[in-house]
Each structure stands twice: as structure tokens, then as C-alpha cells.
Amino acid sequence: MRAGLVLAAAWLLAASGAGAQAPVAASTFATHCASCHGADRLGLTGPALLPESLERLRRPAAAETIAKGREATQMPAFGEVLSKAEIDALVAYVYSPPAAKPQWSDAEIRASHVIHRTRESLPDRPQHKADPLNLFVVVEAGDHHASFLDGDRMERIGRMPTRYALHGGPKFSPDGRFVYFASRDGWISKVDLWSFALVAEVRAGLNTRNAAVSGDGRFVMVGNTLPHSVVVFDEDLRLVKSIPAVSRDGASSRVSAVYDAAPRRSFIVALRDVPELWEVSYDPKAPEIATGLVHDYRLREGAFVPGFLNPRRTPLDAALDDFFFTPDYSQVIGASREAGRGQVVNLDARRRIADLALPGMPHLGSGITFEHAGRRVMATPNLKEGVVSVIDLASWKPVAQIATHGPGFFLRSHDATPYAWIDGMMGARKDTLQVIDKRTLAIAGEVTPSPGKTAAHVEFDRRGRYALVSVWETDGAIVVYDAATLAEVKRLSASKPVGKYNVGNKITREAGTSH
């Protein structure tokens, strides 16, 4: 039945000009792929295979995965079963949009929710000897696993499989006990960091941008690009509320970013396709800020709390692709990929208060702050140009444009170190990270962990003594450097470790890392 629907959709696809091979590819998909990825391509035991889910996977890599399979997963090799032409047609098929736009309703969200371990079954103390606040969570994209490192001994003390293609940094409960992962195809997973056990899961959408955990630990908000929505869950991932990502004038939008503003007791949401910024309060004492019907939420104590978890809208001149909070969380520094400039939005006044001189495409989600010459500044890498922009947070004026080897994705530091580390992973020197002296804003040194291999994503231990760097390859590594001398201390093998996240730095909102 569902395979028949896929075939029908493929014929419609072919009729609309998507290619004469679509019906054949749909038949191939129904025979070899639907049992794991779903006849509707929304995913089952395997991930969703939709254009939105595959946007970071190049087509040649997708063809290679079909032909050779993927190690340490259930994905088999089809190179001896399917011809090159059949594989190419299959790749074209999964990168084509379905005839009907996929939907994911509240009923489907609720049906996907699973509690793997009850609160009562979890241990009452850590089951390892590591400092829980100096623990690193490492996302290994090569074989879809998460590793857990002791940040004092720099040793791997646990490892577990994850959902396919985790997207966006994992988020932590305020006490550091739990970590929440978001996968590109919408799965949110809660893991206990005392026992490295999976606690709960839910599918929030079909293509997810990122997730955030409230400062009080009661809520998890998920931003989706498919469907266009933000979804609020309780701490055990039970559905609380879905909010369509629709502007005041009715235009639908993908969600570009969701972050927690803990001091404000609210989530901040940026919409990719419409010029609005939302503040969604989770403060039960907040005044009524709803722009429509009031939605009540019953707390565990049994009391109804009206008038929160509703968006408060700030109109903008341009939609934001990403944003960064000032240290007091009163203002947002945002940028659009199309606008070519940055803007400062005051969350209390609910309006733009300044423009920023930010060349190229700043990656504000990876920005940091630090003290320079007696003033607090913000620094951001750039996805298009080899430059780190430094902005004075009082005057909003540029302090410096620091030339680097090439466009970079991650900038990291720590209050305990005078250095900030920047990669050049999208330039010719992608194997080398440069070290910026925060006192002089000059390049003070560089490291090349593995010549010829991509190096990226620095993260410091909670005390700022060590800097951990990813060799971003399937046969990659986590390389530990002395943060003061830049000398290599240790390296651990890892399968494309795209990110490493220190519990203590994240839950204390350390200035040198993203929040």
C-alpha cells in the first residue's frame, strides 16, 4: 500500500519534469529502501530521505553510501545488487521533493514519544569517576555515535550510538545531569550523563534546525524547517505545545535558530523566511503576552498557569539566519545571509537599535565575548571571508578585522586563557588553526593537528587548561593541546568528531563558547 503511494508520487514527479527515471527509482526504493527509510521517505529505523534532510550530504557521497554501505550502522552495501545507473537514479529520487508536502502532526509527535528509562530506574549518583562538570560530550558523525570524555584525564569513558546526523550542538539540563541531542530528521533524545543511558525520545518534526533547554530545566524547545514550527516539550519530552512558524501577516517560515535566554526566562526564535524575531516566555509569572488564544499548561503540582509559551513578536528589517546574545541577554546581534550586514535588536524595546559593519557571512552562532582594553567586545568568525570581526559591545563600532588563513566556522576561547582559537576549515589551509591573542588582537601562533586533514571546533575544559581540537575526518581524532604553550598533549581516535561540548562551560554560559 505505502510502496504503491511512493510509485504514484514518482509518476507525478516524472510528469512534472523531475526525470523519466523517477518511476524506476521509486520501484527500486520500494524494494530496497522503504523497509528502513519508510515508503514515504520520512524514516523508520533509518533516517528520513528528503531534500531537507540531505542538504549537507553531497550527491556523490550519497551514491557512495548506497554502493558501499556505512560502517557501524545498519546501512548495507548495494553495489553488487544495483547498477551505477540505478544508484544514480535512486540518488536523484531521494533528493527530489515528494509530490505532496510531508506533514507531522501533534498526534504523530505524541505517538513517537518513548520513555526508555523511568526516573526511578536512574542511578542516584554518577556511575563513573569523572568530574560531572568537566565531562565532554563528543558527537562523532562518521559512525553516528556519541563519546563521553573525562576532562581531567582526557580519556574516553563511554560511547553510545545516536540517531543519524545529529544537527546543532547538544544542550544540557541546568544541573548538567542530562544532555539532549537533536537529529537532522527531527528526533530529540535525552541521555543521562551519570550512566550514559538513553532516557527518552520523541520526533519533533521531519527536519529540525536545533533545540534549546530552558534555564529552569522544565522545557525543551525545538525549531523545525519541516514542518514550519517550533515545538515545546517538558523535560521528559512529552509534548506541551506546537507553535506554527507563521508571521503576524500569515506568511509561513522555516525556523533558523532557537536559543534559551535563561536570565529572561524565555526562548528566542529567529525565522529564516520572514523578518520577525520571537521571544517565547516560560516564566509562569509572566504577564499575558499572547497574540492569539491563551494556552494553558498544567504543571506537575496541578496548577494552571495561563499566558506563557506564546510568541512576543519583534518586527525586523531583514530575516535573521543566526544570532548571538549580549552578555546580559538584553540584546541580540543577528545577521542574514542575504542582507550582508548585522543588526542589533533590543529585546525589551522590541526594535533594531543599531547596524553592524560585518563583512561577508558572519557565523554569529559561534561568536564569543571577552574583555579587551577595558571594554567588553564580541568576536565572530566568517563563513565567506578569511576574517574575524571584533565589535565593541558598548558603541557597536568595529574594533578590528583580524585576517585569517581562510573562512572559518568555529571561534572558541575561555576566561582562563588569553587566546582565542579560529579554524579555517573552508579555506586552503583547512588543516591549520590559528591562535589569536585577545590582548593584542594579533595572531600569536598556529597548530596543524594532521597535515592535509580538516581541523576544526576547539573546546576548552572547564578550567581553561586544555584546548581540544577535532580532526574532522572519518578516521579522525580528538587532539588535546596545552592551552598556554600550544603543545600537543594527547590524541584520541574518533570517527569524524564534529563537535565536543564541555558540560561545565555550557551550563555556566562561559564567555568563550557558544550557548
Short mmCIF file of C-alpha atoms in Angstrom, two decimals:
data_model
loop_
_atom_site.label_atom_id
_atom_site.label_comp_id
_atom_site.label_asym_id
_atom_site.label_seq_id
_atom_site.Cartn_x
_atom_site.Cartn_y
_atom_site.Cartn_z
CA MET A 1 0.00 0.00 0.00
CA ARG A 2 2.60 2.59 1.08
CA ALA A 3 5.00 1.39 -1.65
CA GLY A 4 2.19 1.97 -4.12
CA LEU A 5 1.86 5.52 -2.88
CA VAL A 6 5.56 6.04 -3.46
CA LEU A 7 5.23 4.77 -7.03
CA ALA A 8 2.27 7.06 -7.64
CA ALA A 9 4.20 10.02 -6.29
CA ALA A 10 7.14 9.17 -8.51
CA TRP A 11 4.93 9.13 -11.64
CA LEU A 12 3.68 12.59 -10.67
CA LEU A 13 7.27 13.67 -10.16
CA ALA A 14 8.21 12.45 -13.62
CA ALA A 15 5.21 14.18 -15.16
CA SER A 16 6.28 17.46 -13.59
CA GLY A 17 9.70 17.26 -15.25
CA ALA A 18 11.73 15.64 -12.46
CA GLY A 19 13.02 12.98 -14.81
CA ALA A 20 11.95 9.90 -16.71
CA GLN A 21 13.83 7.63 -14.32
CA ALA A 22 11.67 8.59 -11.31
CA PRO A 23 9.19 5.66 -11.60
CA VAL A 24 12.06 3.16 -11.91
CA ALA A 25 13.90 4.76 -8.99
CA ALA A 26 10.72 4.70 -6.89
CA SER A 27 10.34 0.99 -7.58
CA THR A 28 13.98 0.45 -6.58
CA PHE A 29 13.39 2.48 -3.43
CA ALA A 30 10.26 0.48 -2.55
CA THR A 31 12.16 -2.79 -2.98
CA HIS A 32 15.42 -2.00 -1.22
CA CYS A 33 14.96 1.10 0.95
CA ALA A 34 11.36 1.53 2.16
CA SER A 35 11.57 -1.10 4.91
CA CYS A 36 14.14 1.04 6.78
CA HIS A 37 13.53 4.57 5.49
CA GLY A 38 9.75 4.39 5.11
CA ALA A 39 7.70 4.19 1.95
CA ASP A 40 7.00 7.91 2.37
CA ARG A 41 10.76 8.59 2.91
CA LEU A 42 10.03 10.02 6.37
CA GLY A 43 12.24 7.46 8.08
CA LEU A 44 11.72 4.33 10.20
CA THR A 45 14.75 2.58 11.65
CA GLY A 46 16.78 4.53 9.09
CA PRO A 47 16.75 8.33 8.71
CA ALA A 48 14.41 10.38 6.56
CA LEU A 49 15.45 10.71 2.93
CA LEU A 50 14.12 14.11 1.93
CA PRO A 51 15.92 17.05 0.29
CA GLU A 52 15.85 18.96 3.58
CA SER A 53 17.38 16.02 5.45
CA LEU A 54 20.12 15.52 2.86
CA GLU A 55 21.15 19.14 2.31
CA ARG A 56 24.56 18.62 3.96
CA LEU A 57 25.28 15.34 2.17
CA ARG A 58 26.69 15.77 -1.33
CA ARG A 59 25.20 13.57 -4.02
CA PRO A 60 28.45 11.71 -4.80
CA ALA A 61 28.74 10.86 -1.08
CA ALA A 62 25.14 9.64 -1.09
CA ALA A 63 25.88 7.40 -4.10
CA GLU A 64 28.95 6.01 -2.34
CA THR A 65 26.89 5.27 0.77
CA ILE A 66 24.33 3.35 -1.27
CA ALA A 67 27.05 1.39 -3.06
CA LYS A 68 29.33 0.69 -0.11
CA GLY A 69 27.04 0.96 2.91
CA ARG A 70 28.04 2.69 6.11
CA GLU A 71 30.21 1.09 8.75
CA ALA A 72 28.88 0.64 12.28
CA THR A 73 25.29 1.19 11.08
CA GLN A 74 22.51 -0.99 9.65
CA MET A 75 23.03 0.54 6.18
CA PRO A 76 24.06 -2.35 3.86
CA ALA A 77 26.06 -2.11 0.63
CA PHE A 78 24.07 -2.31 -2.60
CA GLY A 79 26.98 -2.04 -5.03
CA GLU A 80 26.64 -5.67 -6.10
CA VAL A 81 22.85 -5.54 -6.28
CA LEU A 82 22.26 -2.27 -8.11
CA SER A 83 23.96 -0.89 -11.21
CA LYS A 84 25.60 2.52 -11.24
CA ALA A 85 22.69 3.84 -13.29
CA GLU A 86 20.20 2.51 -10.75
CA ILE A 87 22.15 4.06 -7.87
CA ASP A 88 22.37 7.41 -9.67
CA ALA A 89 18.61 7.33 -10.32
CA LEU A 90 17.99 6.46 -6.68
CA VAL A 91 20.11 9.40 -5.56
CA ALA A 92 18.17 11.76 -7.86
CA TYR A 93 14.92 10.38 -6.48
CA VAL A 94 15.69 10.93 -2.77
CA TYR A 95 16.98 14.45 -3.49
CA SER A 96 13.70 15.33 -5.23
CA PRO A 97 10.77 16.70 -3.21
CA PRO A 98 7.76 14.41 -2.71
CA ALA A 99 4.66 15.14 -4.74
CA ALA A 100 2.80 16.10 -1.55
CA LYS A 101 4.44 18.20 1.15
CA PRO A 102 5.09 15.95 4.17
CA GLN A 103 3.21 16.75 7.37
CA TRP A 104 3.94 15.94 11.02
CA SER A 105 1.04 16.48 13.38
CA ASP A 106 0.75 16.70 17.16
CA ALA A 107 -0.78 13.23 17.13
CA GLU A 108 2.26 11.86 15.32
CA ILE A 109 4.59 13.66 17.72
CA ARG A 110 2.80 12.10 20.70
CA ALA A 111 2.81 8.66 19.09
CA SER A 112 6.58 8.84 18.58
CA HIS A 113 7.33 9.55 22.25
CA VAL A 114 9.14 6.78 24.12
CA ILE A 115 10.29 6.63 27.74
CA HIS A 116 13.23 4.23 27.79
CA ARG A 117 14.03 4.62 31.49
CA THR A 118 11.87 6.00 34.26
CA ARG A 119 13.17 8.47 36.80
CA GLU A 120 13.04 5.78 39.45
CA SER A 121 15.29 3.48 37.43
CA LEU A 122 18.10 6.03 37.08
CA PRO A 123 21.06 5.91 39.48
CA ASP A 124 21.25 8.35 42.40
CA ARG A 125 24.95 9.05 41.81
CA PRO A 126 27.35 9.06 38.83
CA GLN A 127 28.37 5.60 37.66
CA HIS A 128 31.83 6.86 36.66
CA LYS A 129 34.65 8.63 38.46
CA ALA A 130 34.89 11.68 36.20
CA ASP A 131 34.02 15.17 37.38
CA PRO A 132 30.43 15.50 36.03
CA LEU A 133 31.06 19.18 35.26
CA ASN A 134 34.30 18.51 33.39
CA LEU A 135 32.75 15.87 31.18
CA PHE A 136 32.91 16.26 27.39
CA VAL A 137 30.18 15.05 25.07
CA VAL A 138 31.66 14.31 21.64
CA VAL A 139 29.43 13.97 18.57
CA GLU A 140 31.05 11.53 16.13
CA ALA A 141 29.30 11.94 12.79
CA GLY A 142 31.35 9.33 10.94
CA ASP A 143 29.56 6.39 12.51
CA HIS A 144 26.77 8.24 14.35
CA HIS A 145 27.92 7.77 17.92
CA ALA A 146 28.45 9.98 20.95
CA SER A 147 31.52 9.60 23.13
CA PHE A 148 31.99 10.80 26.68
CA LEU A 149 35.41 12.03 27.82
CA ASP A 150 36.81 12.55 31.29
CA GLY A 151 38.03 16.16 31.03
CA ASP A 152 40.69 15.72 33.71
CA ARG A 153 42.29 12.51 32.45
CA MET A 154 41.34 13.11 28.80
CA GLU A 155 40.13 9.55 28.42
CA ARG A 156 37.04 8.14 26.75
CA ILE A 157 34.83 6.63 29.47
CA GLY A 158 31.72 5.84 27.45
CA ARG A 159 30.30 5.60 23.94
CA MET A 160 26.82 5.03 22.55
CA PRO A 161 25.02 5.04 19.18
CA THR A 162 22.93 8.08 18.30
CA ARG A 163 20.29 8.93 15.76
CA TYR A 164 21.50 9.65 12.25
CA ALA A 165 23.14 13.03 11.59
CA LEU A 166 22.90 14.95 14.83
CA HIS A 167 22.40 18.60 13.96
CA GLY A 168 23.32 21.55 16.12
CA GLY A 169 25.15 21.33 19.42
CA PRO A 170 23.68 19.14 22.16
CA LYS A 171 22.03 21.02 25.02
CA PHE A 172 22.28 20.30 28.74
CA SER A 173 19.91 20.43 31.68
CA PRO A 174 20.85 23.28 34.06
CA ASP A 175 22.42 20.88 36.59
CA GLY A 176 24.46 19.10 33.89
CA ARG A 177 22.81 15.75 34.61
CA PHE A 178 21.19 15.26 31.20
CA VAL A 179 22.08 16.02 27.59
CA TYR A 180 19.56 16.47 24.76
CA PHE A 181 20.54 15.60 21.18
CA ALA A 182 18.67 16.77 18.06
CA SER A 183 18.99 14.87 14.78
CA ARG A 184 18.56 16.44 11.40
CA ASP A 185 15.41 14.38 10.77
CA GLY A 186 13.69 15.56 13.90
CA TRP A 187 14.50 13.08 16.66
CA ILE A 188 15.21 14.50 20.10
CA SER A 189 16.99 12.17 22.52
CA LYS A 190 17.52 12.64 26.25
CA VAL A 191 20.59 10.90 27.74
CA ASP A 192 21.62 10.54 31.38
CA LEU A 193 25.23 11.64 31.84
CA TRP A 194 25.59 9.77 35.12
CA SER A 195 25.01 6.40 33.47
CA PHE A 196 25.25 7.18 29.71
CA ALA A 197 21.78 5.67 29.31
CA LEU A 198 19.08 6.73 26.85
CA VAL A 199 16.16 8.11 28.87
CA ALA A 200 13.53 9.33 26.40
CA GLU A 201 12.98 10.15 22.72
CA VAL A 202 10.45 11.95 20.57
CA ARG A 203 10.26 13.01 16.96
CA ALA A 204 9.60 16.75 16.95
CA GLY A 205 9.49 17.21 13.17
CA LEU A 206 10.76 15.92 9.86
CA ASN A 207 13.69 18.31 9.53
CA THR A 208 14.97 20.05 12.62
CA ARG A 209 17.21 23.06 12.94
CA ASN A 210 18.17 22.89 16.62
CA ALA A 211 16.90 22.55 20.19
CA ALA A 212 17.20 24.55 23.41
CA VAL A 213 16.66 23.73 27.08
CA SER A 214 15.02 26.26 29.39
CA GLY A 215 17.10 27.79 32.16
CA ASP A 216 14.90 26.15 34.78
CA GLY A 217 15.15 22.74 33.08
CA ARG A 218 11.39 22.32 32.68
CA PHE A 219 11.10 22.75 28.92
CA VAL A 220 12.80 21.80 25.67
CA MET A 221 12.04 23.87 22.57
CA VAL A 222 12.74 22.54 19.07
CA GLY A 223 12.88 24.63 15.89
CA ASN A 224 11.88 22.91 12.64
CA THR A 225 12.34 23.67 8.98
CA LEU A 226 9.87 20.90 8.07
CA PRO A 227 7.14 21.44 9.08
CA HIS A 228 7.45 25.16 9.78
CA SER A 229 7.08 25.10 13.55
CA VAL A 230 8.55 25.40 16.99
CA VAL A 231 7.57 22.66 19.41
CA VAL A 232 7.72 22.77 23.21
CA PHE A 233 8.21 19.64 25.33
CA ASP A 234 8.55 19.03 29.03
CA GLU A 235 11.86 17.76 30.39
CA ASP A 236 10.88 14.15 29.62
CA LEU A 237 9.99 15.09 26.04
CA ARG A 238 6.22 14.95 26.41
CA LEU A 239 4.52 17.36 24.03
CA VAL A 240 3.39 20.61 25.66
CA LYS A 241 2.63 22.80 22.67
CA SER A 242 3.23 23.25 18.93
CA ILE A 243 3.51 26.78 17.57
CA PRO A 244 3.27 27.23 13.78
CA ALA A 245 6.12 29.40 12.48
CA VAL A 246 3.81 31.92 10.88
CA SER A 247 4.34 35.68 10.81
CA ARG A 248 1.81 38.22 12.03
CA ASP A 249 0.58 38.65 8.43
CA GLY A 250 0.24 34.90 7.86
CA ALA A 251 3.46 34.06 6.00
CA SER A 252 4.90 30.64 6.85
CA SER A 253 8.63 30.28 7.59
CA ARG A 254 11.37 27.85 8.34
CA VAL A 255 12.97 28.29 11.76
CA SER A 256 16.60 29.35 11.56
CA ALA A 257 17.58 29.22 15.25
CA VAL A 258 16.21 28.61 18.73
CA TYR A 259 18.19 29.54 21.87
CA ASP A 260 17.49 29.86 25.57
CA ALA A 261 17.78 33.28 27.25
CA ALA A 262 17.96 31.97 30.81
CA PRO A 263 18.14 35.34 32.62
CA ARG A 264 14.94 36.36 30.80
CA ARG A 265 13.24 33.00 31.41
CA SER A 266 12.39 32.78 27.73
CA PHE A 267 13.32 31.21 24.41
CA ILE A 268 14.37 33.40 21.47
CA VAL A 269 13.38 32.22 17.98
CA ALA A 270 14.62 33.54 14.63
CA LEU A 271 12.62 32.86 11.48
CA ARG A 272 14.52 32.31 8.25
CA ASP A 273 11.94 33.43 5.70
CA VAL A 274 10.13 36.32 7.40
CA PRO A 275 11.58 39.36 9.22
CA GLU A 276 10.44 38.56 12.76
CA LEU A 277 12.20 37.65 16.00
CA TRP A 278 10.15 35.87 18.67
CA GLU A 279 10.51 35.80 22.42
CA VAL A 280 8.60 32.92 24.00
CA SER A 281 8.40 33.21 27.78
CA TYR A 282 8.37 30.16 30.04
CA ASP A 283 8.06 32.27 33.19
CA PRO A 284 4.80 31.22 34.91
CA LYS A 285 4.58 34.74 36.38
CA ALA A 286 4.93 36.48 33.04
CA PRO A 287 2.12 38.83 32.01
CA GLU A 288 -0.22 37.85 29.24
CA ILE A 289 1.76 38.30 26.02
CA ALA A 290 -0.27 36.11 23.68
CA THR A 291 -1.17 37.47 20.28
CA GLY A 292 -3.98 34.96 19.95
CA LEU A 293 -5.68 32.45 22.18
CA VAL A 294 -4.26 31.78 25.62
CA HIS A 295 -2.87 28.27 26.00
CA ASP A 296 -2.73 26.81 29.49
CA TYR A 297 -0.17 24.36 30.72
CA ARG A 298 -0.78 22.13 33.72
CA LEU A 299 2.32 21.88 35.90
CA ARG A 300 3.07 18.75 37.89
CA GLU A 301 1.74 20.46 41.00
CA GLY A 302 -1.64 20.59 39.29
CA ALA A 303 -1.90 24.38 38.98
CA PHE A 304 -2.88 26.01 35.73
CA VAL A 305 -0.52 28.75 34.56
CA PRO A 306 -2.05 30.86 31.78
CA GLY A 307 -0.44 33.31 29.42
CA PHE A 308 3.01 31.94 28.70
CA LEU A 309 4.68 29.92 25.93
CA ASN A 310 3.23 32.35 23.41
CA PRO A 311 5.42 34.32 20.97
CA ARG A 312 6.07 38.00 21.51
CA ARG A 313 6.99 39.32 18.07
CA THR A 314 9.63 41.85 17.14
CA PRO A 315 9.46 43.08 13.51
CA LEU A 316 12.82 43.33 11.74
CA ASP A 317 14.21 44.88 8.58
CA ALA A 318 15.61 41.54 7.42
CA ALA A 319 15.18 37.93 8.49
CA LEU A 320 17.94 36.52 10.69
CA ASP A 321 19.84 33.39 9.79
CA ASP A 322 21.56 33.23 13.17
CA PHE A 323 22.13 35.38 16.22
CA PHE A 324 24.19 35.97 19.33
CA PHE A 325 23.25 37.30 22.78
CA THR A 326 24.97 40.15 24.56
CA PRO A 327 26.24 39.00 27.99
CA ASP A 328 23.20 40.34 29.86
CA TYR A 329 20.80 38.80 27.31
CA SER A 330 19.04 42.13 26.77
CA GLN A 331 20.05 42.35 23.12
CA VAL A 332 20.51 40.08 20.14
CA ILE A 333 23.17 40.54 17.48
CA GLY A 334 21.88 38.98 14.30
CA ALA A 335 22.84 38.60 10.67
CA SER A 336 21.16 37.47 7.49
CA ARG A 337 22.92 35.58 4.73
CA GLU A 338 21.25 37.82 2.18
CA ALA A 339 21.39 41.20 3.92
CA GLY A 340 25.19 41.45 4.12
CA ARG A 341 25.11 43.33 7.42
CA GLY A 342 24.47 42.75 11.08
CA GLN A 343 21.80 44.28 13.23
CA VAL A 344 21.35 44.74 16.97
CA VAL A 345 17.88 44.10 18.35
CA ASN A 346 16.87 45.24 21.83
CA LEU A 347 14.57 42.56 23.25
CA ASP A 348 12.87 44.92 25.71
CA ALA A 349 12.28 47.76 23.26
CA ARG A 350 11.45 45.15 20.57
CA ARG A 351 13.22 47.01 17.78
CA ARG A 352 16.52 47.31 15.93
CA ILE A 353 18.77 49.80 17.69
CA ALA A 354 21.98 49.60 15.62
CA ASP A 355 23.57 48.24 12.45
CA LEU A 356 26.91 46.47 12.46
CA ALA A 357 29.76 46.51 9.96
CA LEU A 358 30.12 42.77 9.44
CA PRO A 359 31.59 41.73 6.07
CA GLY A 360 30.80 38.52 4.25
CA MET A 361 28.73 35.98 6.16
CA PRO A 362 29.46 36.14 9.90
CA HIS A 363 28.78 32.95 11.85
CA LEU A 364 27.30 34.62 14.90
CA GLY A 365 26.18 31.36 16.48
CA SER A 366 29.87 30.70 17.07
CA GLY A 367 30.66 34.15 18.43
CA ILE A 368 32.39 34.78 21.76
CA THR A 369 32.90 37.74 24.10
CA PHE A 370 35.94 38.83 26.09
CA GLU A 371 37.50 41.87 27.75
CA HIS A 372 39.84 43.91 25.53
CA ALA A 373 41.45 47.17 26.59
CA GLY A 374 38.97 47.51 29.41
CA ARG A 375 35.89 47.02 27.25
CA ARG A 376 33.70 44.01 26.51
CA VAL A 377 33.89 43.01 22.84
CA MET A 378 32.28 40.37 20.66
CA ALA A 379 34.24 38.40 18.04
CA THR A 380 32.77 36.29 15.26
CA PRO A 381 34.21 34.04 12.54
CA ASN A 382 33.14 34.39 8.92
CA LEU A 383 31.80 31.72 6.57
CA LYS A 384 32.77 33.57 3.36
CA GLU A 385 35.87 35.60 4.16
CA GLY A 386 39.13 34.94 5.97
CA VAL A 387 38.45 37.37 8.78
CA VAL A 388 37.45 37.52 12.44
CA SER A 389 35.36 40.62 13.18
CA VAL A 390 35.69 42.23 16.61
CA ILE A 391 32.90 44.62 17.72
CA ASP A 392 32.70 46.90 20.77
CA LEU A 393 29.51 45.94 22.64
CA ALA A 394 29.01 49.45 24.04
CA SER A 395 29.42 51.54 20.90
CA TRP A 396 28.66 48.81 18.32
CA LYS A 397 31.70 50.03 16.39
CA PRO A 398 34.26 47.69 14.79
CA VAL A 399 37.43 47.29 16.84
CA ALA A 400 39.36 45.10 14.42
CA GLN A 401 39.12 42.84 11.38
CA ILE A 402 41.68 40.11 12.00
CA ALA A 403 42.88 38.45 8.79
CA THR A 404 42.98 34.64 8.92
CA HIS A 405 44.02 31.81 6.61
CA GLY A 406 40.50 31.48 5.24
CA PRO A 407 36.78 31.33 6.02
CA GLY A 408 36.18 29.64 9.37
CA PHE A 409 33.27 28.10 11.21
CA PHE A 410 34.23 27.99 14.90
CA LEU A 411 35.81 30.52 17.25
CA ARG A 412 36.45 29.46 20.84
CA SER A 413 38.16 30.74 23.98
CA HIS A 414 37.90 30.63 27.79
CA ASP A 415 38.14 33.27 30.50
CA ALA A 416 41.20 31.48 31.88
CA THR A 417 43.24 31.80 28.67
CA PRO A 418 44.50 34.90 26.81
CA TYR A 419 43.94 33.15 23.48
CA ALA A 420 41.06 32.57 21.08
CA TRP A 421 41.30 29.76 18.52
CA ILE A 422 39.89 30.00 14.99
CA ASP A 423 39.74 27.37 12.25
CA GLY A 424 40.00 27.94 8.51
CA MET A 425 38.07 24.84 7.56
CA MET A 426 36.55 26.35 4.41
CA GLY A 427 39.81 27.73 3.05
CA ALA A 428 43.01 26.40 1.52
CA ARG A 429 44.58 25.96 4.99
CA LYS A 430 41.76 23.87 6.39
CA ASP A 431 44.21 21.70 8.34
CA THR A 432 45.51 24.58 10.47
CA LEU A 433 44.01 26.54 13.35
CA GLN A 434 45.26 29.99 14.26
CA VAL A 435 45.53 31.35 17.78
CA ILE A 436 44.58 35.00 18.41
CA ASP A 437 45.94 36.91 21.40
CA LYS A 438 42.90 38.59 22.95
CA ARG A 439 45.12 41.30 24.43
CA THR A 440 46.69 42.47 21.17
CA LEU A 441 44.20 41.02 18.63
CA ALA A 442 47.19 39.67 16.72
CA ILE A 443 47.82 36.11 15.52
CA ALA A 444 50.03 34.57 18.21
CA GLY A 445 50.55 31.08 16.80
CA GLU A 446 49.02 28.17 14.93
CA VAL A 447 48.67 24.40 15.15
CA THR A 448 48.29 21.76 12.44
CA PRO A 449 46.98 18.56 14.10
CA SER A 450 47.10 16.35 10.97
CA PRO A 451 48.59 17.86 7.78
CA GLY A 452 46.14 17.72 4.90
CA LYS A 453 43.13 16.86 7.07
CA THR A 454 40.39 19.25 8.15
CA ALA A 455 40.85 20.63 11.68
CA ALA A 456 38.00 22.40 13.43
CA HIS A 457 35.92 23.02 16.54
CA VAL A 458 38.02 23.89 19.56
CA GLU A 459 36.51 23.38 23.00
CA PHE A 460 38.21 24.01 26.35
CA ASP A 461 37.97 22.00 29.53
CA ARG A 462 36.05 23.73 32.32
CA ARG A 463 39.24 25.24 33.82
CA GLY A 464 40.65 26.51 30.53
CA ARG A 465 43.86 24.45 30.80
CA TYR A 466 43.38 22.34 27.67
CA ALA A 467 42.06 23.01 24.18
CA LEU A 468 40.53 20.06 22.33
CA VAL A 469 40.56 20.12 18.52
CA SER A 470 38.72 17.87 16.07
CA VAL A 471 40.40 16.26 13.09
CA TRP A 472 37.21 16.28 11.06
CA GLU A 473 37.66 13.04 9.11
CA THR A 474 36.08 9.58 9.29
CA ASP A 475 39.44 8.27 10.52
CA GLY A 476 39.85 11.40 12.61
CA ALA A 477 40.95 12.27 16.10
CA ILE A 478 40.45 14.49 19.11
CA VAL A 479 43.74 16.29 19.72
CA VAL A 480 44.40 17.78 23.15
CA TYR A 481 46.64 20.87 23.40
CA ASP A 482 48.07 22.70 26.36
CA ALA A 483 46.15 25.99 26.17
CA ALA A 484 49.15 28.01 27.39
CA THR A 485 52.03 26.52 25.38
CA LEU A 486 50.07 25.18 22.36
CA ALA A 487 51.96 21.89 22.76
CA GLU A 488 50.15 18.68 21.88
CA VAL A 489 49.35 16.66 25.00
CA LYS A 490 47.36 13.70 23.71
CA ARG A 491 45.18 12.44 20.88
CA LEU A 492 42.26 10.02 20.80
CA SER A 493 40.92 8.31 17.69
CA ALA A 494 37.41 9.38 16.68
CA SER A 495 35.10 8.99 13.71
CA LYS A 496 34.61 12.49 12.32
CA PRO A 497 34.23 14.25 15.70
CA VAL A 498 32.24 17.25 14.52
CA GLY A 499 31.87 18.75 17.98
CA LYS A 500 32.96 18.43 21.61
CA TYR A 501 30.95 20.06 24.35
CA ASN A 502 32.09 20.61 27.92
CA VAL A 503 29.27 20.33 30.45
CA GLY A 504 30.60 22.92 32.88
CA ASN A 505 31.32 25.54 30.21
CA LYS A 506 27.88 25.14 28.69
CA ILE A 507 25.75 25.27 31.82
CA THR A 508 27.68 28.25 33.26
CA ARG A 509 27.46 30.06 29.90
CA GLU A 510 31.22 30.52 29.73
CA ALA A 511 32.00 33.58 27.58
CA GLY A 512 34.41 31.69 25.33
CA THR A 513 31.92 29.15 23.97
CA SER A 514 28.57 29.23 22.22
CA HIS A 515 25.41 28.93 24.27
#
